[in-house]
Short mmCIF file of C-alpha atoms (C1' of nucleotides) in Angstrom, two decimals:
data_model
loop_
_atom_site.label_atom_id
_atom_site.label_comp_id
_atom_site.label_asym_id
_atom_site.label_seq_id
_atom_site.Cartn_x
_atom_site.Cartn_y
_atom_site.Cartn_z
CA UNK G 30 -21.00 22.40 13.49
CA UNK G 31 -19.74 19.70 13.16
CA UNK G 32 -21.01 17.63 9.97
CA UNK G 33 -17.98 15.74 9.25
CA UNK G 34 -17.85 15.00 5.65
CA UNK G 35 -18.63 19.58 5.84
CA UNK G 36 -15.47 19.54 6.76
CA UNK G 37 -13.42 16.78 4.94
CA UNK G 38 -14.22 18.51 1.86
CA UNK G 39 -12.93 22.46 2.86
CA UNK G 40 -9.74 21.02 4.12
CA UNK G 41 -9.86 20.90 -0.37
CA UNK G 42 -11.36 24.31 -0.09
CA UNK G 43 -14.30 27.14 1.00
CA UNK G 44 -18.00 25.95 0.42
CA UNK G 45 -20.57 28.19 -0.31
CA UNK G 46 -23.24 27.60 2.46
CA UNK G 47 -25.57 26.59 -0.18
CA UNK G 48 -23.05 23.63 -1.18
CA UNK G 49 -22.92 23.00 3.05
CA UNK G 50 -26.50 22.34 2.87
CA UNK G 51 -26.58 20.57 -0.28
CA UNK G 52 -23.68 17.60 1.67
CA UNK G 53 -26.21 17.88 4.72
CA UNK G 54 -29.52 16.87 2.44
CA UNK G 55 -27.65 14.74 0.14
CA UNK G 56 -26.69 12.44 4.10
CA UNK G 57 -29.30 13.13 5.79
CA UNK G 58 -30.33 9.09 4.66
CA UNK G 59 -28.16 7.29 7.62
CA UNK G 60 -27.81 3.50 8.73
CA UNK G 61 -26.56 1.97 10.97
CA UNK G 62 -24.57 -1.09 10.89
CA UNK G 63 -22.54 -3.70 13.85
CA UNK G 64 -18.67 -4.34 14.10
CA UNK G 65 -17.13 -6.43 11.22
CA UNK G 66 -20.76 -6.15 9.08
CA UNK G 67 -19.48 -6.23 5.00
CA UNK G 68 -20.81 -3.31 3.83
CA UNK G 69 -20.02 -3.83 0.26
CA UNK G 70 -18.11 -7.09 -0.82
CA UNK G 71 -15.87 -7.72 -3.43
CA UNK G 72 -17.83 -8.39 -7.06
CA UNK G 73 -20.67 -6.31 -5.86
CA UNK G 74 -21.29 -3.30 -8.46
CA UNK G 75 -22.51 -1.13 -5.80
CA UNK G 76 -25.37 1.94 -6.85
CA UNK G 77 -24.27 4.49 -3.92
CA UNK G 78 -22.00 6.28 -2.66
CA UNK G 79 -21.19 5.50 1.39
CA UNK G 80 -20.07 8.95 3.56
CA UNK G 81 -18.87 7.13 7.35
CA UNK G 82 -20.39 9.43 9.83
CA UNK G 83 -19.24 7.85 12.50
CA UNK G 84 -17.16 4.50 13.56
CA UNK G 85 -14.94 3.45 11.19
CA UNK G 86 -15.07 1.52 7.91
CA UNK G 87 -11.88 -0.48 6.87
CA UNK G 88 -11.20 -1.64 2.76
CA UNK G 89 -9.79 -4.87 2.70
CA UNK G 90 -8.28 -7.57 0.18
CA UNK G 91 -8.06 -11.38 1.47
CA UNK G 92 -5.22 -13.42 0.00
CA UNK G 93 -6.60 -17.57 -0.21
CA UNK G 94 -3.96 -18.61 2.20
CA UNK G 95 -7.25 -17.28 4.54
CA UNK G 96 -5.04 -13.96 5.88
CA UNK G 97 -6.41 -10.53 4.93
CA UNK G 98 -5.00 -7.12 3.90
CA UNK G 99 -6.28 -3.85 5.00
CA UNK G 100 -5.66 -0.92 2.95
CA UNK G 101 -7.21 2.43 4.52
CA UNK G 102 -9.13 3.24 6.88
CA UNK G 103 -12.26 5.75 6.90
CA UNK G 104 -13.38 6.80 9.49
CA UNK G 105 -16.36 10.43 10.05
CA UNK G 106 -16.21 12.12 6.95
CA UNK G 107 -14.61 10.33 4.75
CA UNK G 108 -16.49 9.30 1.08
CA UNK G 109 -16.34 5.55 0.26
CA UNK G 110 -16.46 4.97 -3.89
CA UNK G 111 -16.88 8.30 -5.41
CA UNK G 112 -17.01 6.90 -8.77
CA UNK G 113 -16.44 3.13 -8.40
CA UNK G 114 -19.09 2.90 -11.05
CA UNK G 115 -16.65 3.49 -13.69
CA UNK G 116 -14.92 -0.18 -12.36
CA UNK G 117 -17.49 -3.53 -13.43
CA UNK G 118 -17.31 -4.38 -10.06
CA UNK G 119 -15.26 -3.74 -6.85
CA UNK G 120 -11.56 -5.30 -6.16
CA UNK G 121 -12.23 -5.55 -2.34
CA UNK G 122 -13.99 -5.58 0.78
CA UNK G 123 -15.99 -2.77 2.59
CA UNK G 124 -16.44 -4.32 6.33
CA UNK G 125 -17.24 -1.84 9.74
CA UNK G 126 -14.06 -2.12 11.98
CA UNK G 127 -16.01 -0.86 13.89
CA UNK G 128 -20.53 -0.60 14.86
CA UNK G 129 -21.04 3.13 12.83
CA UNK G 130 -23.05 5.17 10.42
CA UNK G 131 -22.92 5.08 7.43
CA UNK G 132 -24.42 7.30 4.43
CA UNK G 133 -26.00 6.47 1.28
CA UNK G 134 -25.81 8.84 -1.30
CA UNK G 135 -27.82 7.48 -4.25
CA UNK G 136 -25.89 7.45 -7.61
CA UNK G 137 -28.02 10.41 -9.43
CA UNK G 138 -27.44 12.89 -5.50
CA UNK G 139 -24.40 11.97 -6.55
CA UNK G 140 -24.49 12.88 -10.30
CA UNK G 141 -26.57 16.27 -8.99
CA UNK G 142 -24.48 16.89 -7.12
CA UNK G 143 -20.57 17.49 -9.02
CA UNK G 144 -22.55 18.78 -11.62
CA UNK G 145 -24.29 21.68 -10.38
CA UNK G 146 -21.60 22.53 -7.53
CA UNK G 147 -17.86 22.35 -8.96
CA UNK G 148 -16.64 23.23 -5.61
CA UNK G 149 -18.35 20.37 -4.10
CA UNK G 150 -16.83 17.65 -7.42
CA UNK G 151 -13.42 19.56 -6.63
CA UNK G 152 -12.83 18.21 -2.90
CA UNK G 153 -14.60 14.90 -4.00
CA UNK G 154 -11.59 15.14 -6.49
CA UNK G 155 -9.24 16.08 -3.70
CA UNK G 156 -10.17 13.88 -1.16
CA UNK G 157 -9.36 11.09 -4.30
CA UNK G 158 -6.76 12.20 -4.33
CA UNK G 159 -5.81 12.81 -1.36
CA UNK G 160 -6.65 8.35 -0.72
CA UNK G 161 -4.39 8.06 -3.36
CA UNK G 162 -1.35 9.38 -1.52
CA UNK G 163 -3.21 7.91 2.01
CA UNK G 164 -1.64 4.13 -0.45
CA UNK G 165 1.51 5.52 -1.25
CA UNK G 166 2.61 7.27 1.85
CA UNK G 167 1.06 3.22 4.20
CA UNK G 168 3.16 1.41 0.47
CA UNK G 169 6.26 3.73 2.01
CA UNK G 170 5.69 2.48 5.07
CA UNK G 171 5.31 -1.52 4.57
CA UNK G 172 8.28 -0.98 2.53
CA UNK G 173 11.14 0.57 4.38
CA UNK G 174 9.14 1.07 8.34
CA UNK G 175 10.17 -1.20 10.70
CA UNK G 176 6.99 -3.10 12.29
CA UNK G 177 7.46 -0.55 15.98
CA UNK G 178 7.17 3.38 13.26
CA UNK G 179 4.57 1.50 11.13
CA UNK G 180 2.11 1.02 14.72
CA UNK G 181 2.83 4.03 14.92
CA UNK G 182 3.09 6.27 12.10
CA UNK G 183 -1.06 4.57 11.73
CA UNK G 184 -1.03 6.30 15.25
CA UNK G 185 -0.80 9.79 13.64
CA UNK G 186 -2.41 9.84 10.47
CA UNK G 187 -5.31 8.39 12.97
CA UNK G 188 -4.95 11.64 15.02
CA UNK G 189 -4.71 14.19 11.92
CA UNK G 190 -7.03 13.14 10.31
CA UNK G 191 -9.65 13.34 12.50
CA UNK G 192 -8.37 16.81 14.12
CA UNK G 193 -9.42 17.71 10.25
CA UNK G 194 -12.52 17.17 10.71
CA UNK G 195 -12.93 18.29 14.89
CA UNK G 196 -12.23 15.69 16.93
CA UNK G 197 -9.82 14.45 19.15
CA UNK G 198 -8.62 17.88 19.22
CA UNK G 199 -7.20 17.45 22.83
CA UNK G 200 -5.16 13.98 21.73
CA UNK G 201 -7.78 11.27 22.68
CA UNK G 202 -9.30 9.15 19.95
CA UNK G 203 -11.53 6.26 19.97
CA UNK G 204 -10.25 2.94 18.91
CA UNK G 205 -12.45 0.09 19.41
CA UNK G 206 -10.51 -1.87 17.47
CA UNK G 207 -8.37 -5.57 18.71
CA UNK G 208 -4.88 -6.44 18.19
CA UNK G 209 -5.16 -8.50 14.74
CA UNK G 210 -6.78 -5.62 12.62
CA UNK G 211 -4.30 -3.49 13.67
CA UNK G 212 -1.97 -6.28 12.68
CA UNK G 213 -3.90 -6.62 9.52
CA UNK G 214 -3.78 -3.54 8.80
CA UNK G 215 0.13 -3.07 9.84
CA UNK G 216 1.67 -5.89 7.88
CA UNK G 217 2.43 -8.31 10.50
CA UNK G 218 0.90 -10.89 13.12
CA UNK G 219 -1.32 -10.47 15.86
CA UNK G 220 1.90 -11.74 18.85
CA UNK G 221 3.91 -9.37 16.97
CA UNK G 222 0.83 -5.92 17.09
CA UNK G 223 1.55 -6.74 20.44
CA UNK G 224 5.10 -7.05 21.10
CA UNK G 225 5.30 -3.30 19.64
CA UNK G 226 1.69 -1.85 21.39
CA UNK G 227 4.15 -2.72 24.52
CA UNK G 228 6.82 -1.19 23.57
CA UNK G 229 5.34 1.99 23.20
CA UNK G 230 3.43 2.23 25.94
CA UNK G 231 6.96 1.06 27.92
CA UNK G 232 8.53 4.32 26.39
CA UNK G 233 5.68 6.19 27.37
CA UNK G 234 4.35 6.75 23.37
CA UNK G 235 0.99 6.18 24.21
CA UNK G 236 -1.38 4.58 26.29
CA UNK G 237 -4.14 2.49 25.03
CA UNK G 238 -6.60 0.39 26.37
CA UNK G 239 -8.63 -1.06 24.16
CA UNK G 240 -10.84 1.10 23.34
CA UNK G 241 -9.04 4.48 24.15
CA UNK G 242 -5.65 5.67 22.02
CA UNK G 243 -3.74 9.08 24.20
CA UNK G 244 -1.66 10.61 22.25
CA UNK G 245 -0.42 13.03 24.92
CA UNK G 246 2.79 14.45 23.29
CA UNK G 247 2.00 14.02 19.66
CA UNK G 248 4.77 16.07 18.57
CA UNK G 249 7.11 13.49 20.56
CA UNK G 250 5.50 10.59 18.50
CA UNK G 251 5.63 12.01 15.10
CA UNK G 252 9.57 12.19 15.60
CA UNK G 253 9.76 8.22 16.15
CA UNK G 254 7.37 7.60 13.43
CA UNK G 255 9.42 9.88 11.06
CA UNK G 256 6.39 11.32 9.65
CA UNK G 257 5.46 13.99 7.58
CA UNK G 258 2.00 15.11 7.29
CA UNK G 259 2.94 17.01 3.95
CA UNK G 260 0.67 14.18 2.74
CA UNK G 261 -2.27 14.01 4.22
CA UNK G 262 -3.39 17.80 2.26
CA UNK G 263 -4.60 19.56 4.74
CA UNK G 264 -4.81 23.02 4.78
CA UNK G 265 -2.27 24.55 7.66
CA UNK G 266 -2.75 24.44 11.35
CA UNK G 267 -4.60 26.96 13.30
CA UNK N 22 -3.19 1.09 -33.95
CA UNK N 23 -0.60 2.45 -31.76
CA UNK N 24 -0.61 4.46 -30.09
CA UNK N 25 -0.99 3.39 -26.22
CA UNK N 26 -2.73 6.11 -24.70
CA UNK N 27 -5.29 5.44 -26.93
CA UNK N 28 -5.02 1.59 -26.52
CA UNK N 29 -5.13 2.11 -22.62
CA UNK N 30 -8.23 4.26 -22.52
CA UNK N 31 -9.71 2.10 -24.26
CA UNK N 32 -9.56 -0.98 -21.82
CA UNK N 33 -12.66 1.88 -20.47
CA UNK N 34 -15.13 1.37 -23.06
CA UNK N 35 -15.15 1.66 -26.55
CA UNK N 36 -13.58 5.40 -28.27
CA UNK N 37 -14.88 7.63 -31.80
CA UNK N 38 -12.87 7.90 -33.77
CA UNK N 39 -12.89 11.65 -33.32
CA UNK N 40 -12.28 10.94 -28.86
CA UNK N 41 -8.79 8.83 -30.25
CA UNK N 42 -8.04 11.84 -33.19
CA UNK N 43 -7.87 14.34 -30.32
CA UNK N 44 -5.90 12.13 -28.07
CA UNK N 45 -3.63 11.32 -30.60
CA UNK N 46 -2.94 15.57 -30.94
CA UNK N 47 -3.02 16.17 -27.23
CA UNK N 48 0.09 13.91 -26.72
CA UNK N 49 1.68 15.70 -29.90
CA UNK N 50 5.08 17.06 -28.06
CA UNK N 51 6.98 14.35 -27.16
CA UNK N 52 10.41 15.23 -23.92
CA UNK N 53 12.61 12.47 -24.48
CA UNK N 54 14.14 11.87 -21.37
CA UNK N 55 17.07 9.69 -19.64
CA UNK N 56 16.97 7.15 -17.22
CA UNK N 57 16.74 8.37 -13.27
CA UNK N 58 16.41 11.85 -14.77
CA UNK N 59 13.39 13.26 -11.66
CA UNK N 60 11.07 14.94 -14.16
CA UNK N 61 8.18 16.01 -11.55
CA UNK N 62 9.58 16.65 -7.71
CA UNK N 63 8.70 16.68 -5.04
CA UNK N 64 6.53 19.86 -4.06
CA UNK N 65 6.61 20.80 -7.31
CA UNK N 66 2.72 21.27 -8.54
CA UNK N 67 2.91 20.50 -12.57
CA UNK N 68 0.64 22.66 -14.69
CA UNK N 69 1.19 20.04 -17.75
CA UNK N 70 -0.38 16.12 -17.08
CA UNK N 71 2.61 13.55 -18.47
CA UNK N 72 1.82 10.42 -20.97
CA UNK N 73 3.94 8.15 -21.19
CA UNK N 74 5.30 6.58 -25.13
CA UNK N 75 7.84 4.50 -24.17
CA UNK N 76 9.89 3.17 -22.52
CA UNK N 77 9.22 2.62 -17.46
CA UNK N 78 8.44 6.48 -15.64
CA UNK N 79 8.17 5.18 -11.34
CA UNK N 80 6.53 7.34 -7.94
CA UNK N 81 8.69 7.41 -6.30
CA UNK N 82 9.23 8.53 -2.10
CA UNK N 83 12.82 9.25 0.17
CA UNK N 84 12.73 8.77 3.44
CA UNK N 85 14.68 10.41 6.67
CA UNK N 86 17.54 8.20 6.18
CA UNK N 87 18.26 7.37 2.74
CA UNK N 88 16.78 4.82 1.71
CA UNK N 89 13.89 5.19 -1.19
CA UNK N 90 10.38 3.57 -1.73
CA UNK N 91 9.20 3.83 -5.70
CA UNK N 92 5.45 3.00 -5.42
CA UNK N 93 4.09 3.36 -8.62
CA UNK N 94 5.07 1.93 -12.26
CA UNK N 95 4.11 4.00 -15.27
CA UNK N 96 4.06 2.16 -18.65
CA UNK N 97 3.48 2.86 -22.10
CA UNK N 98 -0.54 4.60 -22.26
CA UNK N 99 -0.56 4.91 -18.79
CA UNK N 100 -1.15 8.99 -17.82
CA UNK N 101 0.66 10.41 -14.94
CA UNK N 102 -1.43 13.21 -12.45
CA UNK N 103 -4.46 13.69 -14.41
CA UNK N 104 -6.04 16.12 -11.55
CA UNK N 105 -3.51 17.07 -10.20
CA UNK N 106 -3.54 21.18 -9.83
CA UNK N 107 -6.55 20.51 -7.41
CA UNK N 108 -3.18 19.36 -4.61
CA UNK N 109 -1.51 22.10 -3.49
CA UNK N 110 2.03 19.91 -4.40
CA UNK N 111 3.62 16.88 -5.11
CA UNK N 112 4.14 14.33 -2.26
CA UNK N 113 6.76 12.44 -3.80
CA UNK N 114 8.79 12.30 -7.17
CA UNK N 115 8.57 11.52 -10.21
CA UNK N 116 11.23 9.50 -12.35
CA UNK N 117 12.61 7.79 -14.95
CA UNK N 118 13.39 3.91 -14.59
CA UNK N 119 14.72 4.48 -18.06
CA UNK N 120 15.43 5.82 -20.86
CA UNK N 121 10.93 7.66 -22.14
CA UNK N 122 9.42 9.61 -24.03
CA UNK N 123 6.84 11.49 -22.65
CA UNK N 124 3.67 13.46 -23.50
CA UNK N 125 3.64 16.30 -22.51
CA UNK N 126 -0.14 18.15 -22.34
CA UNK N 127 -1.00 21.37 -20.67
CA UNK N 128 -3.34 22.47 -18.31
CA UNK N 129 -5.17 23.88 -20.78
CA UNK N 130 -5.50 20.95 -23.05
CA UNK N 131 -5.90 18.07 -21.00
CA UNK N 132 -9.44 20.49 -18.94
CA UNK N 133 -11.24 20.96 -22.91
CA UNK N 134 -10.80 17.22 -23.50
CA UNK N 135 -12.31 15.74 -21.02
CA UNK N 136 -14.85 18.57 -20.79
CA UNK N 137 -15.67 18.28 -24.25
CA UNK N 138 -15.89 14.20 -24.53
CA UNK N 139 -16.98 12.79 -21.72
CA UNK N 140 -16.10 9.67 -22.75
CA UNK N 141 -13.44 10.03 -22.08
CA UNK N 142 -13.35 11.91 -19.15
CA UNK N 143 -13.94 9.32 -18.25
CA UNK N 144 -12.17 6.67 -18.54
CA UNK N 145 -8.99 9.65 -17.19
CA UNK N 146 -11.68 8.36 -14.10
CA UNK N 147 -10.48 4.83 -14.37
CA UNK N 148 -7.23 4.76 -15.70
CA UNK N 149 -7.25 6.56 -12.06
CA UNK N 150 -9.67 4.01 -9.99
CA UNK N 151 -7.35 1.60 -11.38
CA UNK N 152 -4.06 2.70 -10.13
CA UNK N 153 -5.82 3.22 -7.36
CA UNK N 154 -6.62 -0.71 -7.31
CA UNK N 155 -3.06 -1.10 -8.00
CA UNK N 156 -1.49 0.76 -5.30
CA UNK N 157 -4.01 -1.34 -3.34
CA UNK N 158 -2.73 -4.78 -4.36
CA UNK N 159 1.57 -3.68 -3.53
CA UNK N 160 0.09 -3.38 -0.54
CA UNK N 161 -1.60 -6.85 -0.32
CA UNK N 162 0.95 -7.73 -1.27
CA UNK N 163 3.70 -6.09 0.92
CA UNK N 164 1.75 -7.77 4.27
CA UNK N 165 0.72 -10.31 3.29
CA UNK N 166 3.42 -12.08 0.49
CA UNK N 167 6.86 -12.80 1.36
CA UNK N 168 9.77 -11.50 -0.90
CA UNK N 169 9.60 -13.83 -4.12
CA UNK N 170 6.00 -13.89 -4.50
CA UNK N 171 6.22 -9.87 -4.65
CA UNK N 172 8.54 -9.97 -7.79
CA UNK N 173 6.62 -12.77 -9.45
CA UNK N 174 3.64 -10.91 -9.31
CA UNK N 175 4.77 -7.21 -10.16
CA UNK N 176 6.53 -8.89 -13.29
CA UNK N 177 2.52 -10.30 -13.39
CA UNK N 178 1.37 -7.57 -13.70
CA UNK N 179 3.92 -6.03 -15.82
CA UNK N 180 3.05 -8.15 -18.55
CA UNK N 181 -0.66 -8.37 -18.19
CA UNK N 182 -0.58 -4.19 -18.30
CA UNK N 183 2.04 -4.39 -21.01
CA UNK N 184 -0.39 -6.97 -23.40
CA UNK N 185 -3.42 -4.38 -22.69
CA UNK N 186 -1.37 -1.82 -25.13
CA UNK N 187 -0.38 -4.09 -27.31
CA UNK N 188 2.97 -5.26 -26.11
CA UNK N 189 5.01 -8.23 -24.16
CA UNK N 190 2.55 -10.25 -26.58
CA UNK N 191 5.13 -12.58 -26.94
CA UNK N 192 5.51 -13.12 -23.36
CA UNK N 193 9.16 -10.81 -23.74
CA UNK N 194 9.87 -7.37 -21.45
CA UNK N 195 12.08 -5.28 -21.63
CA UNK N 196 12.92 -3.74 -18.45
CA UNK N 197 16.09 -2.11 -18.33
CA UNK N 198 16.40 -2.29 -14.00
CA UNK N 199 18.43 -3.03 -11.95
CA UNK N 200 17.85 -4.85 -9.20
CA UNK N 201 17.86 -1.89 -7.00
CA UNK N 202 15.39 -0.03 -8.73
CA UNK N 203 13.72 -3.68 -7.31
CA UNK N 204 14.30 -3.72 -4.15
CA UNK N 205 12.91 0.14 -3.72
CA UNK N 206 9.69 -1.00 -5.49
CA UNK N 207 9.15 -4.37 -3.62
CA UNK N 208 10.80 -3.14 -0.11
CA UNK N 209 13.03 -5.61 0.20
CA UNK N 210 16.77 -5.65 -0.36
CA UNK N 211 19.36 -5.84 -3.58
CA UNK N 212 20.88 -8.64 -2.10
CA UNK N 213 17.46 -10.47 -1.45
CA UNK N 214 16.27 -9.37 -4.10
CA UNK N 215 18.72 -11.32 -6.38
CA UNK N 216 18.93 -14.25 -4.37
CA UNK N 217 14.97 -14.14 -5.22
CA UNK N 218 15.98 -14.05 -8.49
CA UNK N 219 17.81 -16.63 -8.86
CA UNK N 220 15.78 -18.67 -7.54
CA UNK N 221 13.32 -17.85 -10.09
CA UNK N 222 16.23 -18.29 -13.30
CA UNK N 223 16.00 -21.70 -11.28
CA UNK N 224 12.55 -23.61 -11.18
CA UNK N 225 12.42 -21.85 -15.17
CA UNK N 226 10.30 -19.60 -13.84
CA UNK N 227 11.36 -16.17 -14.96
CA UNK N 228 14.19 -15.51 -18.17
CA UNK N 229 15.28 -12.36 -17.13
CA UNK N 230 19.22 -10.49 -18.39
CA UNK N 231 19.02 -7.54 -17.24
CA UNK N 232 17.53 -6.10 -19.67
CA UNK N 233 14.65 -8.73 -20.80
CA UNK N 234 12.76 -10.01 -19.03
CA UNK N 235 10.73 -13.67 -20.66
CA UNK N 236 7.57 -15.26 -19.04
CA UNK N 237 7.72 -18.57 -21.05
CA UNK N 238 4.52 -19.46 -19.04
CA UNK N 239 3.04 -16.86 -17.82
CA UNK N 240 -0.03 -18.97 -16.64
CA UNK N 241 2.65 -21.11 -14.41
CA UNK N 242 4.18 -17.71 -12.81
CA UNK N 243 0.62 -16.83 -12.29
CA UNK N 244 -0.01 -19.72 -10.20
CA UNK N 245 3.67 -19.31 -7.83
CA UNK N 246 2.88 -15.54 -7.09
CA UNK N 247 -0.86 -16.07 -6.09
CA UNK N 248 -1.58 -13.35 -8.41
CA UNK N 249 -4.91 -12.80 -10.16
CA UNK N 250 -5.81 -10.24 -12.83
CA UNK N 251 -9.09 -9.15 -11.59
CA UNK N 252 -7.66 -5.17 -10.15
CA UNK N 253 -6.41 -3.80 -12.61
CA UNK N 254 -9.73 -4.63 -14.76
CA UNK N 255 -8.65 -5.19 -17.79
CA UNK N 256 -11.18 -6.52 -20.99
CA UNK N 257 -12.20 -9.97 -20.68
CA UNK N 258 -9.84 -11.38 -22.83
CA UNK N 259 -9.30 -11.10 -26.83
"C1'" DC H 27 44.14 -2.02 -20.44
"C1'" DG H 28 41.19 1.36 -15.73
"C1'" DG H 29 37.67 2.51 -14.03
"C1'" DC H 30 32.84 2.00 -12.62
"C1'" DA H 31 27.99 -0.07 -11.86
"C1'" DT H 32 25.56 -3.52 -10.78
"C1'" DT H 33 26.11 -8.76 -9.89
"C1'" DT H 34 27.14 -11.95 -6.70
"C1'" DT H 35 28.63 -14.53 -2.44
"C1'" DG H 36 29.08 -15.71 2.35
"C1'" DA H 37 28.46 -15.30 6.80
"C1'" DC H 38 26.57 -13.66 10.95
"C1'" DA H 39 22.39 -10.61 12.64
"C1'" DA H 40 18.16 -8.46 13.84
"C1'" DT H 41 13.44 -8.27 12.74
"C1'" DC H 42 8.93 -10.61 13.19
"C1'" DG H 43 6.25 -15.16 12.46
"C1'" DT H 44 5.17 -19.82 14.08
"C1'" DC H 45 3.34 -22.50 17.76
"C1'" DA H 46 1.09 -23.57 21.94
"C1'" DA H 47 0.99 -22.37 25.60
"C1'" DT H 48 -1.82 -18.39 29.70
"C1'" DC H 49 -4.09 -14.95 31.41
"C1'" DA H 50 -7.58 -10.76 31.96
"C1'" DG H 51 -12.13 -9.94 30.68
"C1'" DT H 52 -16.94 -9.74 29.22
"C1'" DG H 53 -21.59 -11.90 29.34
"C1'" DT H 54 -24.83 -15.95 29.39
"C1'" DG H 55 -27.95 -19.28 31.93
"C1'" DG H 56 -28.26 -21.60 36.24
"C1'" DC I 30 -23.80 -15.77 42.72
"C1'" DC I 31 -20.36 -19.02 40.35
"C1'" DA I 32 -19.02 -21.90 37.28
"C1'" DC I 33 -18.89 -21.97 31.39
"C1'" DA I 34 -17.70 -20.89 27.33
"C1'" DC I 35 -15.70 -17.11 24.84
"C1'" DT I 36 -13.06 -13.04 22.39
"C1'" DG I 37 -9.10 -11.48 22.84
"C1'" DA I 38 -4.18 -10.06 24.97
"C1'" DT I 39 0.05 -11.60 26.60
"C1'" DT I 40 3.95 -14.84 26.96
"C1'" DG I 41 7.39 -17.71 26.61
"C1'" DA I 42 10.04 -20.24 22.93
"C1'" DC I 43 11.33 -21.89 18.77
"C1'" DG I 44 12.30 -20.93 13.39
"C1'" DA I 45 11.88 -18.52 9.07
"C1'" DT I 46 12.76 -14.80 6.82
"C1'" DT I 47 15.07 -10.94 5.28
"C1'" DG I 48 19.13 -7.09 6.30
"C1'" DT I 49 23.55 -6.03 6.80
"C1'" DC I 50 28.07 -5.87 5.38
"C1'" DA I 51 32.20 -7.08 2.98
"C1'" DA I 52 34.31 -8.94 -0.45
"C1'" DA I 53 34.33 -10.73 -4.25
"C1'" DA I 54 32.93 -11.55 -9.61
"C1'" DT I 55 31.40 -9.07 -13.80
"C1'" DG I 56 30.24 -6.58 -17.38
"C1'" DC I 57 30.34 -2.37 -20.05
"C1'" DC I 58 32.45 2.04 -21.80
"C1'" DG I 59 35.85 4.72 -22.89
#
DNA sequence: CGGCATTTTGACAATCGTCAATCAGTGTGG
DNA sequence: CCACACTGATTGACGATTGTCAAAATGCCG
């Protein structure tokens, strides 16, 4: 019981044993990727679907002044770009935030999977709808929440999403990313991220040493961050 | 040649005459809605797809302190929530920004349409992928662009999206919304929106009198806003 | 004319960015 | 083992953008 994609998709509803088997088969071909590798670049037109098996990927857009905005984090179990081939070209980059492993599912395999297995098609639909929900919630954060709440909110989200695929159940997450990457995510300067993290540590809301994030009291952090998990559309907690 | 939904979906590729006809049929039932009406509330589980026929709708999320963040604008031709029924419940409100007309397509009709007509199914897919692209671009704006560029960027986007459905070809858009609603959209205070609008008017980048927006030199505005239309995935300009 | 929503203005404060320097950790070559 | 380089974290001073509060002006509609 440890295949992230299966666990993730089962958040949308139970799958049959053969469905699960088909997903495991489809993701057998795995590629290892070093941190900071650009997996898909803006302008590309990929012909396969990627699924994160371990580590973190992100979606990022670059702005003319050299800045960068990260617009999504992908964790194990997350499929990327289930239907990219419908668009002419990628409008952003897909970049490895940490060392990670990525399964590559050719378009034909993907199409067969969704045509022959309605439960899987539906689950992928669910996944993209949730991705949209996450984007909307991030937008709310950017528009209405100060930087400290935004960062806390991100940590809450990462915890719940990891727990949905059987990780971080003890409140501990691997987080091998730099403060600059957090800054690109929450839309503030590196310096300000640093100050905010210190404050969050000060108030004992988080422990973070550069590669491990420990959330000792998630409920308190969620209250601080004004975090309501509804937008993740996860099944009720066991 | 004036059905917004048909024009919009044909951005994804040409449709056959019978496909177009089917879309016109499906959107025959129209509902008029006054500005500020909540069409679908957070927590609802709607069983029909809406399509904007005239006016503006928005997606909005409310935060505990009473604030509100608008996370999307819907203009004529835009379908909303093509597959909502897959999620348990709406995680945000759908609200009329202006008086508008909305077609209501029952779920069964929608499912028949997409099952029987692959080109239409594909076009709806394209539409949701573009919606995601827009969300990502807004996030970039919130994170990396100052308020004046964000507002200018919004205006550029509205112009191009309208032009894609045959409106605003002369650079003039109806915009019967308040500065407070613009503020909720770009994530700044009403006061600041006011100051920014004055500055944009000062520099002759826009004309705006409360219900009409005139963009006399769209190219200049786009340069100012750092606007790259690629994320809208529109077909090349005629 | 009299409300009412909206826009506009000004003064002041808070959040956050920029710049520049320092500190800490890690890996490499001698 | 140590000097060195390099990346990332931290700190402080200062400034810019933007928020808040409160009031006044404008426009709309009955």
